[in-house]
């Protein structure tokens, strides 16, 4: 069971909220900020952004920033975009912890190993 105030609940609520925020004013805010309306914002894109936020503990729009910028805006602000994306990716990577876990004996044939790396 997950907490109704925990990260799983926040993740699901945030995905829906992001999609509604973008569509709320017919993408006018998105167009003003990013220069385009054609940014393929669907549930998977919002989930990718929100999942990066959950992993890092900070609200990020990583996928949106990488993909939802028209060429004119990218030419004018390319270095800023690259820097912001790199900083966000580093934040997510720094927050990902991994450890090796010993599997129960009955799971080893399915997993193909007796240990797996959990992230």
JSON list of C-alpha atoms in Angstrom, two decimals:
[
{"chain": "A", "resi": 1, "resn": "UNK", "atom": "CA", "xyz": [0.00, 0.00, 0.00]},
{"chain": "A", "resi": 2, "resn": "UNK", "atom": "CA", "xyz": [1.24, 3.45, -0.81]},
{"chain": "A", "resi": 3, "resn": "UNK", "atom": "CA", "xyz": [0.66, 6.59, 1.17]},
{"chain": "A", "resi": 4, "resn": "UNK", "atom": "CA", "xyz": [-2.04, 8.89, -0.24]},
{"chain": "A", "resi": 5, "resn": "UNK", "atom": "CA", "xyz": [0.40, 11.75, 0.39]},
{"chain": "A", "resi": 6, "resn": "UNK", "atom": "CA", "xyz": [3.47, 9.89, -0.90]},
{"chain": "A", "resi": 7, "resn": "UNK", "atom": "CA", "xyz": [5.49, 10.06, -4.11]},
{"chain": "A", "resi": 8, "resn": "UNK", "atom": "CA", "xyz": [3.34, 7.54, -6.03]},
{"chain": "A", "resi": 9, "resn": "UNK", "atom": "CA", "xyz": [0.18, 9.57, -5.41]},
{"chain": "A", "resi": 10, "resn": "UNK", "atom": "CA", "xyz": [2.00, 12.81, -6.29]},
{"chain": "A", "resi": 11, "resn": "UNK", "atom": "CA", "xyz": [3.33, 11.24, -9.51]},
{"chain": "A", "resi": 12, "resn": "UNK", "atom": "CA", "xyz": [-0.10, 10.21, -10.78]},
{"chain": "A", "resi": 13, "resn": "UNK", "atom": "CA", "xyz": [-1.71, 13.53, -9.82]},
{"chain": "A", "resi": 14, "resn": "UNK", "atom": "CA", "xyz": [1.14, 15.50, -11.40]},
{"chain": "A", "resi": 15, "resn": "UNK", "atom": "CA", "xyz": [0.86, 13.70, -14.75]},
{"chain": "A", "resi": 16, "resn": "UNK", "atom": "CA", "xyz": [-2.81, 14.63, -15.08]},
{"chain": "A", "resi": 17, "resn": "UNK", "atom": "CA", "xyz": [-2.18, 18.15, -13.79]},
{"chain": "A", "resi": 18, "resn": "UNK", "atom": "CA", "xyz": [0.63, 18.82, -16.27]},
{"chain": "A", "resi": 19, "resn": "UNK", "atom": "CA", "xyz": [-1.47, 17.70, -19.22]},
{"chain": "A", "resi": 20, "resn": "UNK", "atom": "CA", "xyz": [-4.39, 19.85, -18.10]},
{"chain": "A", "resi": 21, "resn": "UNK", "atom": "CA", "xyz": [-2.12, 22.84, -17.50]},
{"chain": "A", "resi": 22, "resn": "UNK", "atom": "CA", "xyz": [-0.76, 22.66, -21.03]},
{"chain": "A", "resi": 23, "resn": "UNK", "atom": "CA", "xyz": [-4.21, 22.29, -22.57]},
{"chain": "A", "resi": 24, "resn": "UNK", "atom": "CA", "xyz": [-5.99, 24.74, -20.27]},
{"chain": "A", "resi": 25, "resn": "UNK", "atom": "CA", "xyz": [-5.41, 27.82, -22.40]},
{"chain": "A", "resi": 26, "resn": "UNK", "atom": "CA", "xyz": [-5.09, 25.92, -25.69]},
{"chain": "A", "resi": 27, "resn": "UNK", "atom": "CA", "xyz": [-1.30, 25.76, -25.31]},
{"chain": "A", "resi": 28, "resn": "UNK", "atom": "CA", "xyz": [-0.89, 29.56, -25.37]},
{"chain": "A", "resi": 29, "resn": "UNK", "atom": "CA", "xyz": [1.39, 29.57, -22.32]},
{"chain": "A", "resi": 30, "resn": "UNK", "atom": "CA", "xyz": [3.46, 26.73, -23.77]},
{"chain": "A", "resi": 31, "resn": "UNK", "atom": "CA", "xyz": [3.75, 28.57, -27.08]},
{"chain": "A", "resi": 32, "resn": "UNK", "atom": "CA", "xyz": [4.79, 31.78, -25.33]},
{"chain": "A", "resi": 33, "resn": "UNK", "atom": "CA", "xyz": [7.46, 30.06, -23.20]},
{"chain": "A", "resi": 34, "resn": "UNK", "atom": "CA", "xyz": [8.76, 27.47, -25.66]},
{"chain": "A", "resi": 35, "resn": "UNK", "atom": "CA", "xyz": [7.87, 28.91, -29.03]},
{"chain": "A", "resi": 36, "resn": "UNK", "atom": "CA", "xyz": [5.82, 25.96, -30.24]},
{"chain": "A", "resi": 37, "resn": "UNK", "atom": "CA", "xyz": [2.59, 24.12, -29.68]},
{"chain": "A", "resi": 38, "resn": "UNK", "atom": "CA", "xyz": [3.78, 20.92, -31.35]},
{"chain": "A", "resi": 39, "resn": "UNK", "atom": "CA", "xyz": [5.59, 19.35, -28.46]},
{"chain": "A", "resi": 40, "resn": "UNK", "atom": "CA", "xyz": [3.99, 15.91, -28.39]},
{"chain": "A", "resi": 41, "resn": "UNK", "atom": "CA", "xyz": [2.76, 16.30, -24.82]},
{"chain": "A", "resi": 42, "resn": "UNK", "atom": "CA", "xyz": [0.88, 13.11, -24.13]},
{"chain": "A", "resi": 43, "resn": "UNK", "atom": "CA", "xyz": [0.57, 11.02, -21.01]},
{"chain": "A", "resi": 44, "resn": "UNK", "atom": "CA", "xyz": [3.93, 9.28, -21.54]},
{"chain": "A", "resi": 45, "resn": "UNK", "atom": "CA", "xyz": [5.77, 12.58, -21.94]},
{"chain": "A", "resi": 46, "resn": "UNK", "atom": "CA", "xyz": [4.19, 13.97, -18.79]},
{"chain": "A", "resi": 47, "resn": "UNK", "atom": "CA", "xyz": [4.95, 10.70, -16.98]},
{"chain": "A", "resi": 48, "resn": "UNK", "atom": "CA", "xyz": [8.59, 10.92, -18.05]},
{"chain": "A", "resi": 49, "resn": "UNK", "atom": "CA", "xyz": [8.83, 14.48, -16.73]},
{"chain": "A", "resi": 50, "resn": "UNK", "atom": "CA", "xyz": [7.02, 13.68, -13.49]},
{"chain": "A", "resi": 51, "resn": "UNK", "atom": "CA", "xyz": [9.08, 10.53, -12.91]},
{"chain": "A", "resi": 52, "resn": "UNK", "atom": "CA", "xyz": [12.28, 12.58, -13.23]},
{"chain": "A", "resi": 53, "resn": "UNK", "atom": "CA", "xyz": [10.80, 14.91, -10.63]},
{"chain": "A", "resi": 54, "resn": "UNK", "atom": "CA", "xyz": [10.07, 12.04, -8.24]},
{"chain": "A", "resi": 55, "resn": "UNK", "atom": "CA", "xyz": [13.58, 10.61, -8.69]},
{"chain": "A", "resi": 56, "resn": "UNK", "atom": "CA", "xyz": [15.28, 13.94, -8.05]},
{"chain": "A", "resi": 57, "resn": "UNK", "atom": "CA", "xyz": [12.94, 15.35, -5.42]},
{"chain": "A", "resi": 58, "resn": "UNK", "atom": "CA", "xyz": [12.61, 18.55, -7.46]},
{"chain": "A", "resi": 59, "resn": "UNK", "atom": "CA", "xyz": [9.90, 19.55, -9.95]},
{"chain": "A", "resi": 60, "resn": "UNK", "atom": "CA", "xyz": [11.45, 19.16, -13.41]},
{"chain": "A", "resi": 61, "resn": "UNK", "atom": "CA", "xyz": [10.22, 19.49, -16.98]},
{"chain": "A", "resi": 62, "resn": "UNK", "atom": "CA", "xyz": [13.20, 17.68, -18.53]},
{"chain": "A", "resi": 63, "resn": "UNK", "atom": "CA", "xyz": [11.46, 15.95, -21.46]},
{"chain": "A", "resi": 64, "resn": "UNK", "atom": "CA", "xyz": [9.43, 19.05, -22.26]},
{"chain": "A", "resi": 65, "resn": "UNK", "atom": "CA", "xyz": [12.52, 21.24, -22.26]},
{"chain": "A", "resi": 66, "resn": "UNK", "atom": "CA", "xyz": [14.38, 18.84, -24.55]},
{"chain": "A", "resi": 67, "resn": "UNK", "atom": "CA", "xyz": [11.64, 18.28, -27.11]},
{"chain": "A", "resi": 68, "resn": "UNK", "atom": "CA", "xyz": [9.14, 21.14, -27.06]},
{"chain": "A", "resi": 69, "resn": "UNK", "atom": "CA", "xyz": [11.21, 23.98, -28.47]},
{"chain": "A", "resi": 70, "resn": "UNK", "atom": "CA", "xyz": [10.92, 25.25, -32.03]},
{"chain": "A", "resi": 71, "resn": "UNK", "atom": "CA", "xyz": [14.03, 25.91, -34.12]},
{"chain": "A", "resi": 72, "resn": "UNK", "atom": "CA", "xyz": [13.91, 29.71, -33.78]},
{"chain": "A", "resi": 73, "resn": "UNK", "atom": "CA", "xyz": [13.72, 29.48, -29.99]},
{"chain": "A", "resi": 74, "resn": "UNK", "atom": "CA", "xyz": [16.42, 26.79, -29.94]},
{"chain": "A", "resi": 75, "resn": "UNK", "atom": "CA", "xyz": [18.76, 29.00, -32.03]},
{"chain": "A", "resi": 76, "resn": "UNK", "atom": "CA", "xyz": [18.19, 31.96, -29.71]},
{"chain": "A", "resi": 77, "resn": "UNK", "atom": "CA", "xyz": [18.47, 30.02, -26.45]},
{"chain": "A", "resi": 78, "resn": "UNK", "atom": "CA", "xyz": [20.30, 26.80, -27.40]},
{"chain": "A", "resi": 79, "resn": "UNK", "atom": "CA", "xyz": [23.10, 27.08, -24.84]},
{"chain": "A", "resi": 80, "resn": "UNK", "atom": "CA", "xyz": [20.66, 27.89, -22.02]},
{"chain": "A", "resi": 81, "resn": "UNK", "atom": "CA", "xyz": [18.52, 24.88, -22.96]},
{"chain": "A", "resi": 82, "resn": "UNK", "atom": "CA", "xyz": [21.54, 22.55, -23.13]},
{"chain": "A", "resi": 83, "resn": "UNK", "atom": "CA", "xyz": [22.78, 23.79, -19.75]},
{"chain": "A", "resi": 84, "resn": "UNK", "atom": "CA", "xyz": [19.37, 23.39, -18.12]},
{"chain": "A", "resi": 85, "resn": "UNK", "atom": "CA", "xyz": [18.89, 19.88, -19.55]},
{"chain": "A", "resi": 86, "resn": "UNK", "atom": "CA", "xyz": [22.39, 18.82, -18.46]},
{"chain": "A", "resi": 87, "resn": "UNK", "atom": "CA", "xyz": [21.85, 20.19, -14.94]},
{"chain": "A", "resi": 88, "resn": "UNK", "atom": "CA", "xyz": [18.48, 18.43, -14.65]},
{"chain": "A", "resi": 89, "resn": "UNK", "atom": "CA", "xyz": [19.90, 15.13, -15.94]},
{"chain": "A", "resi": 90, "resn": "UNK", "atom": "CA", "xyz": [22.77, 15.36, -13.45]},
{"chain": "A", "resi": 91, "resn": "UNK", "atom": "CA", "xyz": [20.30, 16.04, -10.64]},
{"chain": "A", "resi": 92, "resn": "UNK", "atom": "CA", "xyz": [18.29, 12.94, -11.57]},
{"chain": "A", "resi": 93, "resn": "UNK", "atom": "CA", "xyz": [21.40, 10.75, -11.93]},
{"chain": "A", "resi": 94, "resn": "UNK", "atom": "CA", "xyz": [22.83, 11.94, -8.61]},
{"chain": "A", "resi": 95, "resn": "UNK", "atom": "CA", "xyz": [19.61, 11.00, -6.86]},
{"chain": "A", "resi": 96, "resn": "UNK", "atom": "CA", "xyz": [19.49, 7.44, -8.27]},
{"chain": "A", "resi": 97, "resn": "UNK", "atom": "CA", "xyz": [20.94, 4.97, -5.83]},
{"chain": "A", "resi": 98, "resn": "UNK", "atom": "CA", "xyz": [21.65, 1.40, -6.75]},
{"chain": "A", "resi": 99, "resn": "UNK", "atom": "CA", "xyz": [22.54, -1.69, -4.79]},
{"chain": "A", "resi": 100, "resn": "UNK", "atom": "CA", "xyz": [23.07, -5.33, -5.52]},
{"chain": "A", "resi": 101, "resn": "UNK", "atom": "CA", "xyz": [20.34, -7.59, -4.17]},
{"chain": "A", "resi": 102, "resn": "UNK", "atom": "CA", "xyz": [20.52, -11.32, -3.58]},
{"chain": "A", "resi": 103, "resn": "UNK", "atom": "CA", "xyz": [17.49, -13.00, -5.13]},
{"chain": "A", "resi": 104, "resn": "UNK", "atom": "CA", "xyz": [15.63, -15.93, -3.60]},
{"chain": "A", "resi": 105, "resn": "UNK", "atom": "CA", "xyz": [16.89, -19.17, -5.12]},
{"chain": "A", "resi": 106, "resn": "UNK", "atom": "CA", "xyz": [13.65, -19.83, -7.01]},
{"chain": "A", "resi": 107, "resn": "UNK", "atom": "CA", "xyz": [13.93, -16.47, -8.84]},
{"chain": "A", "resi": 108, "resn": "UNK", "atom": "CA", "xyz": [17.48, -16.93, -10.14]},
{"chain": "A", "resi": 109, "resn": "UNK", "atom": "CA", "xyz": [16.55, -19.01, -13.23]},
{"chain": "A", "resi": 110, "resn": "UNK", "atom": "CA", "xyz": [13.97, -16.42, -14.31]},
{"chain": "A", "resi": 111, "resn": "UNK", "atom": "CA", "xyz": [16.27, -13.45, -13.69]},
{"chain": "A", "resi": 112, "resn": "UNK", "atom": "CA", "xyz": [19.27, -15.19, -15.24]},
{"chain": "A", "resi": 113, "resn": "UNK", "atom": "CA", "xyz": [21.46, -14.47, -12.20]},
{"chain": "A", "resi": 114, "resn": "UNK", "atom": "CA", "xyz": [21.47, -14.95, -8.47]},
{"chain": "A", "resi": 115, "resn": "UNK", "atom": "CA", "xyz": [21.92, -11.20, -7.88]},
{"chain": "A", "resi": 116, "resn": "UNK", "atom": "CA", "xyz": [20.43, -8.12, -9.55]},
{"chain": "A", "resi": 117, "resn": "UNK", "atom": "CA", "xyz": [21.15, -4.42, -9.35]},
{"chain": "A", "resi": 118, "resn": "UNK", "atom": "CA", "xyz": [18.22, -2.47, -7.97]},
{"chain": "A", "resi": 119, "resn": "UNK", "atom": "CA", "xyz": [17.90, 1.23, -8.78]}
]
